[in-house]
Coordinates of C-alpha atoms and ligand atoms in Angstrom, one line a residue:
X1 CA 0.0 0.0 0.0
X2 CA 1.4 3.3 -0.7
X3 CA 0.2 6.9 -0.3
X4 CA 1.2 10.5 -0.4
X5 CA 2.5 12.8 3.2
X6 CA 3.4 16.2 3.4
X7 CA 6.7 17.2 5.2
X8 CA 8.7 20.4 5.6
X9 CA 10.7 21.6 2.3
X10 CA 14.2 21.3 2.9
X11 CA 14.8 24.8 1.6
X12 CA 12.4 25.9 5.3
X13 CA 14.8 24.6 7.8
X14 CA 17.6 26.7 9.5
X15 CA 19.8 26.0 12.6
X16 CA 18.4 26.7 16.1
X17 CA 20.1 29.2 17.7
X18 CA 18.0 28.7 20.8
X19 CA 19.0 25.1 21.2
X20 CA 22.6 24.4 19.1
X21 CA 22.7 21.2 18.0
X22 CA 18.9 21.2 16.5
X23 CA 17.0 22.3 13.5
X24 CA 13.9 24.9 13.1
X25 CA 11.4 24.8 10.7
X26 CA 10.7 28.3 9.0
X27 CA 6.7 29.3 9.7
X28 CA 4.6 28.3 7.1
X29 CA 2.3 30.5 5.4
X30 CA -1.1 29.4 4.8
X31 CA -1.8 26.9 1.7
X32 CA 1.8 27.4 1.5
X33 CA 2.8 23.8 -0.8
X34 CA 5.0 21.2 1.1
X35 CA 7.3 18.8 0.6
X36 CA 4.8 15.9 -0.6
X37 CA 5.8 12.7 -1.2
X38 CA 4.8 9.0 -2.2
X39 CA 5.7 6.9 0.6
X40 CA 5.4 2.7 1.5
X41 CA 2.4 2.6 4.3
X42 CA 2.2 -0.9 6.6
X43 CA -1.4 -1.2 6.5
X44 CA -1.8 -2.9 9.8
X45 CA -4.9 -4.8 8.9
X46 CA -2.9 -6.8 6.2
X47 CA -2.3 -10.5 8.4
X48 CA 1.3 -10.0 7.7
X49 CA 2.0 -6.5 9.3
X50 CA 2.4 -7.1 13.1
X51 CA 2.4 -3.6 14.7
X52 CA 5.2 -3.1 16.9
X53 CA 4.0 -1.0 20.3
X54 CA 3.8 1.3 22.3
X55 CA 7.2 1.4 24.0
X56 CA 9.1 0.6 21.4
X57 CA 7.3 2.6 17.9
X58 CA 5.9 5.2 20.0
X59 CA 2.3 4.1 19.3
X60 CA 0.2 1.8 19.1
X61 CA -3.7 0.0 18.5
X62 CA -6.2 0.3 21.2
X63 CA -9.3 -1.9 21.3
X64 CA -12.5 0.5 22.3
X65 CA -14.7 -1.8 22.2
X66 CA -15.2 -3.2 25.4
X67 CA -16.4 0.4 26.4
X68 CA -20.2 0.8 25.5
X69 CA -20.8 3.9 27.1
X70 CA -17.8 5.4 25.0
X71 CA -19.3 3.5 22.0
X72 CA -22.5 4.9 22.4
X73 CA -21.7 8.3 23.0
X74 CA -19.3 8.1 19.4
X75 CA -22.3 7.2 17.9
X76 CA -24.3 10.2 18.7
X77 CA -21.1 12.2 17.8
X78 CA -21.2 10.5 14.3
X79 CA -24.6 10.9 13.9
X80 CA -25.0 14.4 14.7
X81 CA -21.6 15.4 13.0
X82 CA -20.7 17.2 15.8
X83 CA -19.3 17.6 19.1
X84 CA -20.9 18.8 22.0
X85 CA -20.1 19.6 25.4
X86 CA -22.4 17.4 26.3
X87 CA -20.6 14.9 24.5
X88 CA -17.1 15.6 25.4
X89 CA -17.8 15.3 28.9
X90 CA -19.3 11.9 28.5
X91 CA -16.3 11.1 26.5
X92 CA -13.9 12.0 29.5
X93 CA -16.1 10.2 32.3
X94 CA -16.2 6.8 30.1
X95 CA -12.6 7.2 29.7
X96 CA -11.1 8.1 33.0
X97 CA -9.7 5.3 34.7
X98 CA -10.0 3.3 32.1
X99 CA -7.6 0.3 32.1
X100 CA -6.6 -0.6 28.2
X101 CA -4.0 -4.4 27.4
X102 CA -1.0 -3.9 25.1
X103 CA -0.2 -6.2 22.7
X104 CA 2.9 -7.0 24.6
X105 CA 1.6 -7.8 27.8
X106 CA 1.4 -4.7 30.0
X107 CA -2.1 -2.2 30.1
X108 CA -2.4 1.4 30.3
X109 CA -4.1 3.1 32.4
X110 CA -6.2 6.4 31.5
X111 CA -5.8 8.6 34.8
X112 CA -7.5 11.4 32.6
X113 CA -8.1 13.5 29.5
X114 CA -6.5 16.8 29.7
X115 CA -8.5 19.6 29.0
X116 CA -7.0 20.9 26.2
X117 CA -7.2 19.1 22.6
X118 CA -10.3 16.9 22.8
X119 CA -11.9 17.8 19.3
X120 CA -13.2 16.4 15.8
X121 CA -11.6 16.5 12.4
X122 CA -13.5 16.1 9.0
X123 CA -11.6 16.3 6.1
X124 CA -12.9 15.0 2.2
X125 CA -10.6 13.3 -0.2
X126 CA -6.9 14.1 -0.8
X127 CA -8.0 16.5 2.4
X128 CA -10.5 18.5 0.5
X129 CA -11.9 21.5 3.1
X130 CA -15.0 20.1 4.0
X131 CA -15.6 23.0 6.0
X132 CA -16.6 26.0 5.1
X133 CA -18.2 27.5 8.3
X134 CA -14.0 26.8 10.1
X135 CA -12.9 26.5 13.2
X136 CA -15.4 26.4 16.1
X137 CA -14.6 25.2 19.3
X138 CA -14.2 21.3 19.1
X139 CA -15.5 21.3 15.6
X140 CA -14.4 22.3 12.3
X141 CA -10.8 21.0 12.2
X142 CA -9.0 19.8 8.8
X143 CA -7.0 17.1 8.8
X144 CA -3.6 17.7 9.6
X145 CA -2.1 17.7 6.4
X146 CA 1.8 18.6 7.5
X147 CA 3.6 15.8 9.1
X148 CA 3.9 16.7 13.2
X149 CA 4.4 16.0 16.6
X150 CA 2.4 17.3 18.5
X151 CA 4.3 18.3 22.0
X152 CA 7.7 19.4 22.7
X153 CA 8.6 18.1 26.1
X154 CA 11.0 21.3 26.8
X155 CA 8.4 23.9 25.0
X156 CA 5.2 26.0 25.3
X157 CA 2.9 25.4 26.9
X158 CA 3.7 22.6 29.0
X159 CA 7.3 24.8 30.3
X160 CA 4.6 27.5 31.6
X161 CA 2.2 24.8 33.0
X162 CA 4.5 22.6 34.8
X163 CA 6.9 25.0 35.7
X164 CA 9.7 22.9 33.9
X165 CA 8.8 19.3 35.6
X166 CA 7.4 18.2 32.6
X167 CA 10.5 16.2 30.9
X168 CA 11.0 14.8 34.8
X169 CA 7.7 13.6 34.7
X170 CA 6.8 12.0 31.5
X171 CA 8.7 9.1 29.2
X172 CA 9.7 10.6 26.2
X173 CA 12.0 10.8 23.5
X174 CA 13.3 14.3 22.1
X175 CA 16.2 15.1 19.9
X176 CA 18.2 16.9 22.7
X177 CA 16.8 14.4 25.5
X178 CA 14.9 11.9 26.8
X179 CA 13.7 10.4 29.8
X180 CA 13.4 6.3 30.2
X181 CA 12.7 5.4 33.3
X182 CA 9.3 6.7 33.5
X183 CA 6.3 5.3 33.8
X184 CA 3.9 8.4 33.2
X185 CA 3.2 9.1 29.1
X186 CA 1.0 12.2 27.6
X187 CA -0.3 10.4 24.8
X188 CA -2.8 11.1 21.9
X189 CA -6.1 8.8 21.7
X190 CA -7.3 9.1 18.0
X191 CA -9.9 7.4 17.1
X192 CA -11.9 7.1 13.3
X193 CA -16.0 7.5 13.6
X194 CA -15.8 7.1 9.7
X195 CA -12.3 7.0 7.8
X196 CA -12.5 5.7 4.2
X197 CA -10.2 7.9 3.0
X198 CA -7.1 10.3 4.7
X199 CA -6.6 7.5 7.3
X200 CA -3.9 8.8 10.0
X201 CA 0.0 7.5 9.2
X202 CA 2.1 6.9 11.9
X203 CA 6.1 6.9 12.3
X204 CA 7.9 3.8 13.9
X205 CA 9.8 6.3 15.9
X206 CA 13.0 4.1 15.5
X207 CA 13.4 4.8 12.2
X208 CA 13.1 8.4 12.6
X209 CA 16.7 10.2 12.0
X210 CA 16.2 12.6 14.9
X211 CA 18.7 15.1 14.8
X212 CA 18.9 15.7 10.6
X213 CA 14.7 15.1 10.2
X214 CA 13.2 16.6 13.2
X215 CA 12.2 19.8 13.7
X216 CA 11.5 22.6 16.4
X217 CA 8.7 24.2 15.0
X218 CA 6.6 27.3 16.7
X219 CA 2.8 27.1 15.4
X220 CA 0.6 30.1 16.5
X221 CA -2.4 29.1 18.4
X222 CA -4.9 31.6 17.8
X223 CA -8.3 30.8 17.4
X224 CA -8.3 27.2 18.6
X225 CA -6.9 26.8 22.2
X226 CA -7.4 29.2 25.1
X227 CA -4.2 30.2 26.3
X228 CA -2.9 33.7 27.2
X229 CA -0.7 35.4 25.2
X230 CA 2.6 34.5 26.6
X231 CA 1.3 31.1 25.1
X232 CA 0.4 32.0 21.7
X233 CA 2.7 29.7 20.3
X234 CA 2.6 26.1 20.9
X235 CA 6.3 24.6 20.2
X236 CA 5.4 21.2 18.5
X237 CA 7.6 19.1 15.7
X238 CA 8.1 19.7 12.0
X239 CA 9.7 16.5 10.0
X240 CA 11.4 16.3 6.8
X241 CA 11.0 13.6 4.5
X242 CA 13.5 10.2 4.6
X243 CA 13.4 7.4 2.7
X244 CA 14.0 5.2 5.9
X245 CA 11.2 6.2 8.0
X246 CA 8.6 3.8 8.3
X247 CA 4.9 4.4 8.4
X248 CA 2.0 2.8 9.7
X249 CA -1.6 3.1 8.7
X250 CA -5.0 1.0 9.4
X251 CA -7.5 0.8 6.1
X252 CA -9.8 -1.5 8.3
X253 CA -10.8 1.0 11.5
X254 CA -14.0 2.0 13.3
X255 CA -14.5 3.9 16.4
X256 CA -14.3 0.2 17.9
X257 CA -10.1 0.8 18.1
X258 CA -8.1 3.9 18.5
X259 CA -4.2 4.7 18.3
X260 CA -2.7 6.0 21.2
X261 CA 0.5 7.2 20.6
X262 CA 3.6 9.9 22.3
X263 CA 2.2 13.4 22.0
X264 CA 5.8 14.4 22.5
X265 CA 7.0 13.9 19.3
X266 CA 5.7 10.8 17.2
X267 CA 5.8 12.0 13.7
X268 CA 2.1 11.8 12.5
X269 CA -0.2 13.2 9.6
X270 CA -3.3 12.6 7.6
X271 CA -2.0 9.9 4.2
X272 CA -3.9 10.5 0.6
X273 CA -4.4 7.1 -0.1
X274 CA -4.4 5.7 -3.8
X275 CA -7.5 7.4 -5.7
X276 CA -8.3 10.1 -3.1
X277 CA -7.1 12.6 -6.0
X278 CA -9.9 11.0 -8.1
X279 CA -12.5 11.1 -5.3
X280 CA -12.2 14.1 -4.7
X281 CA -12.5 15.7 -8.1
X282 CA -15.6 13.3 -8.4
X283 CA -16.9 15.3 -4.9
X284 CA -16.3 19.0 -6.2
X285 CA -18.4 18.1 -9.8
X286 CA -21.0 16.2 -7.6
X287 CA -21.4 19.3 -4.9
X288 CA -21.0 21.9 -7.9
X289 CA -23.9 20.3 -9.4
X290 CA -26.1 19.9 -6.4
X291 CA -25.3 23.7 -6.2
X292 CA -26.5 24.6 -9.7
X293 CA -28.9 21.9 -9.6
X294 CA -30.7 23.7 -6.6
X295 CA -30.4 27.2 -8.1
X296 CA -32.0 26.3 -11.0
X297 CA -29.0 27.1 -13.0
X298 CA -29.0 24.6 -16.0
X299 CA -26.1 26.1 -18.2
X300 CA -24.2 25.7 -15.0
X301 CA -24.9 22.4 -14.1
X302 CA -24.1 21.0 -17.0
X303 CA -20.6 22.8 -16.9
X304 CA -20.3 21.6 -13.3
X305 CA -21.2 18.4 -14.7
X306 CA -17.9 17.6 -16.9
X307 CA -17.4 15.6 -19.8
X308 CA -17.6 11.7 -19.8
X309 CA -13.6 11.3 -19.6
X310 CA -13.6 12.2 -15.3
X311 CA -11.1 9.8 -14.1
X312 CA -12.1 6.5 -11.6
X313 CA -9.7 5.9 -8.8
X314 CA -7.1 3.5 -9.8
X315 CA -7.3 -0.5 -9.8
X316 CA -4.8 -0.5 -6.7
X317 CA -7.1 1.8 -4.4
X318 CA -9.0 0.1 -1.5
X319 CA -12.2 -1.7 -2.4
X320 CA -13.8 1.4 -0.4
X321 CA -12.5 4.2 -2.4
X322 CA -12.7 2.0 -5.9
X323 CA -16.1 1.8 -5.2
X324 CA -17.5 5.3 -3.8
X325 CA -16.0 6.2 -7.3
X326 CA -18.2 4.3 -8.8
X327 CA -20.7 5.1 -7.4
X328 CA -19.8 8.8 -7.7
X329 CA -19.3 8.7 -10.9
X330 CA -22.7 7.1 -11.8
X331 CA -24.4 9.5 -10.4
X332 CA -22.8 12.2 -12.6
X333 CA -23.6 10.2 -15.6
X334 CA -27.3 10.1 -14.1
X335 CA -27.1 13.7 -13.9
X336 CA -26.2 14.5 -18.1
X337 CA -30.0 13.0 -18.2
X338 CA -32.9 14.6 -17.3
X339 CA -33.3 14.2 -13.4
X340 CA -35.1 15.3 -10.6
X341 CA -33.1 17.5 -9.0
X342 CA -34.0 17.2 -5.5
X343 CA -33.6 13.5 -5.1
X344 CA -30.3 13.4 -6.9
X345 CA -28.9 15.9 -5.2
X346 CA -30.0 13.9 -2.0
X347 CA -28.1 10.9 -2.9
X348 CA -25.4 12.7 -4.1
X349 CA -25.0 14.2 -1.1
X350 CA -25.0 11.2 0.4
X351 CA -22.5 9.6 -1.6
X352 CA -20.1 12.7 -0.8
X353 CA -20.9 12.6 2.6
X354 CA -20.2 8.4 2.9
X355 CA -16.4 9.8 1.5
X356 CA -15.5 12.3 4.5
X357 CA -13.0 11.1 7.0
X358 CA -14.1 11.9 10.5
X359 CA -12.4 11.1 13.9
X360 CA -12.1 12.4 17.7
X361 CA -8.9 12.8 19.1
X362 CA -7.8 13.7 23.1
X363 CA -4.8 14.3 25.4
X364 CA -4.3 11.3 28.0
X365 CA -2.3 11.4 30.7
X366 CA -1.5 7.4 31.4
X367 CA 0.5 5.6 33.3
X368 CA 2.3 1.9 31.5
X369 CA 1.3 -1.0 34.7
X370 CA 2.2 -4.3 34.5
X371 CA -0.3 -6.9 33.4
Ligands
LIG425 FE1 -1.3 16.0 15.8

């Protein structure tokens, strides 16, 4: 399985003068182009990948599904498309305490969800902006299209928050440090409500060239967390592209399993899998027609409509995305007839809406116990 991630140009990285030794990634400017390349992803549902944990890859596969409070309150999320408080509270109380088994033995336990960072992500194919009203509160998010990690142990905001004990008290692995003997991770819990397409990729940390490929990076956090303005900048990880690094993704997932993995530093970002380019031209002339479909606008329709040449997803793409296009694109050749308007826009709205990726994703404190 292969797939395209986006990492920091090369030509963006300069020497850290504030930490010699390590490399900064220049601010990047909004729809600014990155560094995008085709990489090799493990799909872990193939029987021959075997995932390789926690403690050693940084992350690792979390089965939800003996939770059905949590269960049930994802479905309500999914169903509503949209995150409440309501919700997220629920979300913490099924998950605090929570005890979850490793694959290699040992559990984790949840000992809670930190207030900042519990939120939803939609994003369409190839990580189309699927919306247009933006950021609000938990909602709204795009997929993370850059390759990142998400916390730097030694940075803002967890310096100001815990006065500097924060690389005492949690495991982690930085460029410039690391501490081993700990039992006490901040970890990410993602977990898919619906992920056809733009599944998250994961770095097996061990093949991660620290010191040349990762990178301090300061991304302004206006408009999404409440901090105060000494904390305006939350110092996370840029990474640039290697032909070594290994990735992980899961084409098989449901809000039945989750990832947890190292907020302090995994290198993680939302794949285009094989035929997302396809989809998602297939969703823009679907919701451009819908559009002129609904305004009465017939000359536009049929422009928004396209010739018969619009490409199908490749023969390698998942089943999934081989057949929304299918299904995608007979409903565009439905529409060059004569149709009624309002129920084909109603199932194609469906059929765009079946192609959206959308997940939930939370800051865990947890502590690694035996057995
Ligand atoms: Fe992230």
């Amino acid at each position: 399985m292969h797939g395209s991630l986006t990492f920091t140009r090369p030509d963006d990285v300069i020497p850290d003068e504030e930490r010699p030794g390590l490399l900064r990634a220049l601010p990047v400017q909004a729809d600014q182009p990155g560094d995008t390349r085709r990489c090799d992803l493990r799909d872990l549902a193939a029987a021959h990948v075997v995932e390789p944990g926690l403690e050693e890859a940084g992350f690792e596969t979390v089965d939800l599904s003996g939770l059905p409070s949590l269960q049930r309150t994802l479905a309500t999320v999914r169903e509503a498309d949209h995150l409440s408080d309501e919700a997220a509270l629920a979300i913490r109380e099924s998950l605090s305490g929570v005890v979850l088994g490793l694959a290699g033995g040992k559990s984790l336990r949840i000992d809670y969800v930190v207030d900042d960072g519990l939120f939803t992500r939609r994003a369409g194919p190839n990580g189309l902006n699927v919306n247009p009203g933006g950021i609000d509160g938990a909602n709204g998010h795009d997929s993370a299209q850059y390759v990142h990690g998400d916390q730097d142990v030694f940075g803002t905001p967890l310096r100001q928050m815990m006065h500097g004990g924060a690389p005492d008290l949690f495991r982690h692995i930085s460029p410039d440090g690391r501490n081993d003997d700990s039992d006490t991770f901040l970890l990410n819990l993602w977990i898919p409500l619906h992920a056809p397409v733009q599944p998250l990729a994961l770095m097996d940390r061990r093949t991660l060239d620290a010191p040349r490929h990762q990178l301090r990076y300061g991304l302004p956090v206006d408009g999404f967390l409440e901090r105060d303005e000494r904390a305006s900048v939350n110092d996370i990880w840029a990474f640039l592209y290697d032909e070594d690094q290994q990735w992980y993704i899961r084409t098989d997932m449901g809000p039945d399993q989750g990832y947890v993995f190292d907020t302090l530093g995994v290198g993680h970002g939302a794949a285009a899998l094989v035929g997302e380019p396809e989809l998602e031209q297939l969703f823009i002339s679907l919701h451009r027609t819908c559009e002129a479909l609904e305004d009465g606008d017939d000359a536009a329709a049929r422009a928004a409509i396209g010739g018969s040449t619009i490409a199908l997803p490749p023969a390698d793409a998942t089943p999934t995305i081989a057949q929304a296009g299918q299904v995608m694109a007979a409903l565009l050749d439905e529409a060059r007839a004569d149709v009624d308007s309002s129920a084909w826009c109603g199932r194609a709205r469906a059929a765009m809406d079946g192609v959206i990726r959308r997940s939930i994703e939370m800051r865990l404190v947890a502590t690694l116990v035996n057995g």
